[in-house]
One Martini backbone bead per residue (centre of mass of N, CA, C, O) as a GRO file, in nm:
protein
  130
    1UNK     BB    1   0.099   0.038   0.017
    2UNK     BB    2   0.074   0.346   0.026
    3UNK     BB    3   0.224   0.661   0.150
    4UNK     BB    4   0.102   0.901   0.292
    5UNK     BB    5   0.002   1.193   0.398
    6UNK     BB    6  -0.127   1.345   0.545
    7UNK     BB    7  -0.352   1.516   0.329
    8UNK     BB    8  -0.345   1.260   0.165
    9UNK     BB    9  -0.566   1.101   0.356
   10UNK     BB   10  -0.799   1.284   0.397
   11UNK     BB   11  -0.853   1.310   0.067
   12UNK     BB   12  -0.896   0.977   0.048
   13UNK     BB   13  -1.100   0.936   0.242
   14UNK     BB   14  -1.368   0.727   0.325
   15UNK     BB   15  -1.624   0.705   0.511
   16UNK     BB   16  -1.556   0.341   0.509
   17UNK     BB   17  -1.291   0.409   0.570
   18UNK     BB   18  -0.951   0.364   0.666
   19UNK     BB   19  -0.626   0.430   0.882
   20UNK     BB   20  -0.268   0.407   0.928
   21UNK     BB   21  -0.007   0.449   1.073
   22UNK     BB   22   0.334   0.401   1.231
   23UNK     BB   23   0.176   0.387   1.521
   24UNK     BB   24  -0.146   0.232   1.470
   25UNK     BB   25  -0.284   0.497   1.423
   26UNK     BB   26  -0.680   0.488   1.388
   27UNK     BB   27  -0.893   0.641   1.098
   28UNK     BB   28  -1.226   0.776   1.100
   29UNK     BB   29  -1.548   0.779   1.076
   30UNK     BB   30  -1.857   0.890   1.162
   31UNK     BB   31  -2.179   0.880   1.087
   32UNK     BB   32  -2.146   1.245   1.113
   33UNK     BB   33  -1.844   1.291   0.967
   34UNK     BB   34  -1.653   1.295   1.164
   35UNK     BB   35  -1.285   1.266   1.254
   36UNK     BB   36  -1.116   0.995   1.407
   37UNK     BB   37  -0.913   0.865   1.704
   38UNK     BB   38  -0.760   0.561   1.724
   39UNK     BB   39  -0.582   0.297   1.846
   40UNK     BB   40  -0.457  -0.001   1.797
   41UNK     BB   41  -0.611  -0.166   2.077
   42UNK     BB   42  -0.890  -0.033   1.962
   43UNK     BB   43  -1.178   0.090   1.908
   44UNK     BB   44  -1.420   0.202   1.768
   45UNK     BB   45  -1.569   0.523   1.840
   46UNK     BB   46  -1.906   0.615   1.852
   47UNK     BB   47  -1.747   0.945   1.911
   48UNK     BB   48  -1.577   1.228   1.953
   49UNK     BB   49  -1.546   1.242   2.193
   50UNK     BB   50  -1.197   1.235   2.282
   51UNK     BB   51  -1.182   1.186   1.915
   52UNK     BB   52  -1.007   1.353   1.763
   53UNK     BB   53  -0.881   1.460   1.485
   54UNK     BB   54  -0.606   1.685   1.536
   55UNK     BB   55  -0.386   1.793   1.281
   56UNK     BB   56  -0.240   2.043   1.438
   57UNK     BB   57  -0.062   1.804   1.559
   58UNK     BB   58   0.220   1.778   1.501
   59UNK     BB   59   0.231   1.438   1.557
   60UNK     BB   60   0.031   1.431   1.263
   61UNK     BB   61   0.168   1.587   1.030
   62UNK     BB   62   0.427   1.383   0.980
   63UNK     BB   63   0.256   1.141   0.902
   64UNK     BB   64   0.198   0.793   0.797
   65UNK     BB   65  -0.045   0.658   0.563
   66UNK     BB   66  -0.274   0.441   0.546
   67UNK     BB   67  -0.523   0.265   0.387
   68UNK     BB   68  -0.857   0.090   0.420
   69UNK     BB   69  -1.050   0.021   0.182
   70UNK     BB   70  -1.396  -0.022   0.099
   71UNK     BB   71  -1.483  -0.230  -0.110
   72UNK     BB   72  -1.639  -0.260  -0.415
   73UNK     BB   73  -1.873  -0.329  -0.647
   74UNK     BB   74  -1.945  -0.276  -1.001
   75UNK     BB   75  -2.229  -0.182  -0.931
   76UNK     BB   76  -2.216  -0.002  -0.712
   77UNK     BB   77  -2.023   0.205  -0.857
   78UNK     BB   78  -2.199   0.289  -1.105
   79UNK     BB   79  -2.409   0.395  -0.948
   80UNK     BB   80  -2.262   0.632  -0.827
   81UNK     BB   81  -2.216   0.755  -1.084
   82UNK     BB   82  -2.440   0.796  -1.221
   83UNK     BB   83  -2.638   0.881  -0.986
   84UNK     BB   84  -2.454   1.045  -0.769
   85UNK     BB   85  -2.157   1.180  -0.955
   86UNK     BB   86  -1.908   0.999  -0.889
   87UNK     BB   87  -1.601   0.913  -0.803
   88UNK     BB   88  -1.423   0.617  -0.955
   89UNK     BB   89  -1.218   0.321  -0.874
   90UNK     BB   90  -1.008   0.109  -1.008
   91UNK     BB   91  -0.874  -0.152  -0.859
   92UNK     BB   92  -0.632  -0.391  -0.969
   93UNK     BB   93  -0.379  -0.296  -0.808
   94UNK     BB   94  -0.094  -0.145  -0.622
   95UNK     BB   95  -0.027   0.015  -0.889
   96UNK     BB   96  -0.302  -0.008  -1.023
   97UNK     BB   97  -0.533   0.279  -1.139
   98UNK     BB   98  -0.894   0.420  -1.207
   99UNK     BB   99  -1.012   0.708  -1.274
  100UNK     BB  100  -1.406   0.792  -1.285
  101UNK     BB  101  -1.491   1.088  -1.397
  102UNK     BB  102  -1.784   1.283  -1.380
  103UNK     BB  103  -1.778   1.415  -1.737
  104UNK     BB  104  -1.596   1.223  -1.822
  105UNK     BB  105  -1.336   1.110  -2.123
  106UNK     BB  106  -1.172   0.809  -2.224
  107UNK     BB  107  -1.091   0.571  -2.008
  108UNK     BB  108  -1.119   0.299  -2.210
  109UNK     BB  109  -0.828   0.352  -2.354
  110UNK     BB  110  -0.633   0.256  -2.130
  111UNK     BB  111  -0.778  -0.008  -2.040
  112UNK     BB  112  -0.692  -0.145  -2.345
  113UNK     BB  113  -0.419  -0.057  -2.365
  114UNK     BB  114  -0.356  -0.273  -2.061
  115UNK     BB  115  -0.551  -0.518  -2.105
  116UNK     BB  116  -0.819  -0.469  -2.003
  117UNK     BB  117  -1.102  -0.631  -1.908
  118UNK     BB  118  -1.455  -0.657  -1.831
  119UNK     BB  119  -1.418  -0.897  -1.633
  120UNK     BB  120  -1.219  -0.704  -1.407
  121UNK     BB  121  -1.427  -0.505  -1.382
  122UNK     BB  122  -1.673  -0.710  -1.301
  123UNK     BB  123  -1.454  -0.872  -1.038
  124UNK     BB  124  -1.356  -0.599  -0.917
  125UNK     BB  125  -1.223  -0.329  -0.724
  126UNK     BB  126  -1.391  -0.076  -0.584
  127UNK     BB  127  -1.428   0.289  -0.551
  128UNK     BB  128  -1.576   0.555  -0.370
  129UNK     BB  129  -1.593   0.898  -0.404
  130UNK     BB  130  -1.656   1.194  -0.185
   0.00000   0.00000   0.00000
């Protein structure tokens, strides 16, 4: 998994993903879309009080962040982008990853380009950003 910067963390977490520092502590929304913060052997809280996140921390600003993504299938991804214009990411390895802008195009000349085939797209881990 690649290695983020806290604020390319942030940009790229999703509602239902997490993310893991390299000292164990993780990072996620709560219901309320709150960005919450807790230990590495701790459960998530249910709320914010006492666990917000807060990046002003000097030594949260320099940490280095994985994502754990929250993968969908090909149709859940579809639908956010067709019905509500979200923007979705087939991820095919940790190195290869397409990004499916909701009104641009031209998307699947690269994957053609790339030898992805139908069967990849629709049995493959897709992401939806928020």
């Amino acid at each position: 998994m690649e290695k983020l910067t806290t604020g390319q963390m942030i940009d790229r977490l999703g509602i239902d993903d997490t993310a893991t520092n390299q000292d164990g502590y993780k990072v996620g929304y709560d219901h309320k879309g709150n960005l919450l913060m807790w230990g590495q052997h701790e459960s998530k809280p249910d709320n914010r009080e006492g666990n917000d996140f807060l990046v002003y921390l000097s030594w949260v600003k320099n940490d280095s962040w994985i994502i754990n993504y929250n993968f969908v299938g090909f149709e859940e991804a579809q639908t956010a982008h067709a019905n509500e214009k979200k923007t979705v990411i087939y991820w095919h390895d940790e190195e290869t990853q397409y990004k499916f802008v909701y009104g641009e195009y031209g998307h699947f000349r690269q994957l053609a380009n790339d030898g992805i085939g139908l069967e990849e797209l629709t049995n493959g881990k897709w992401i939806i950003e928020n």
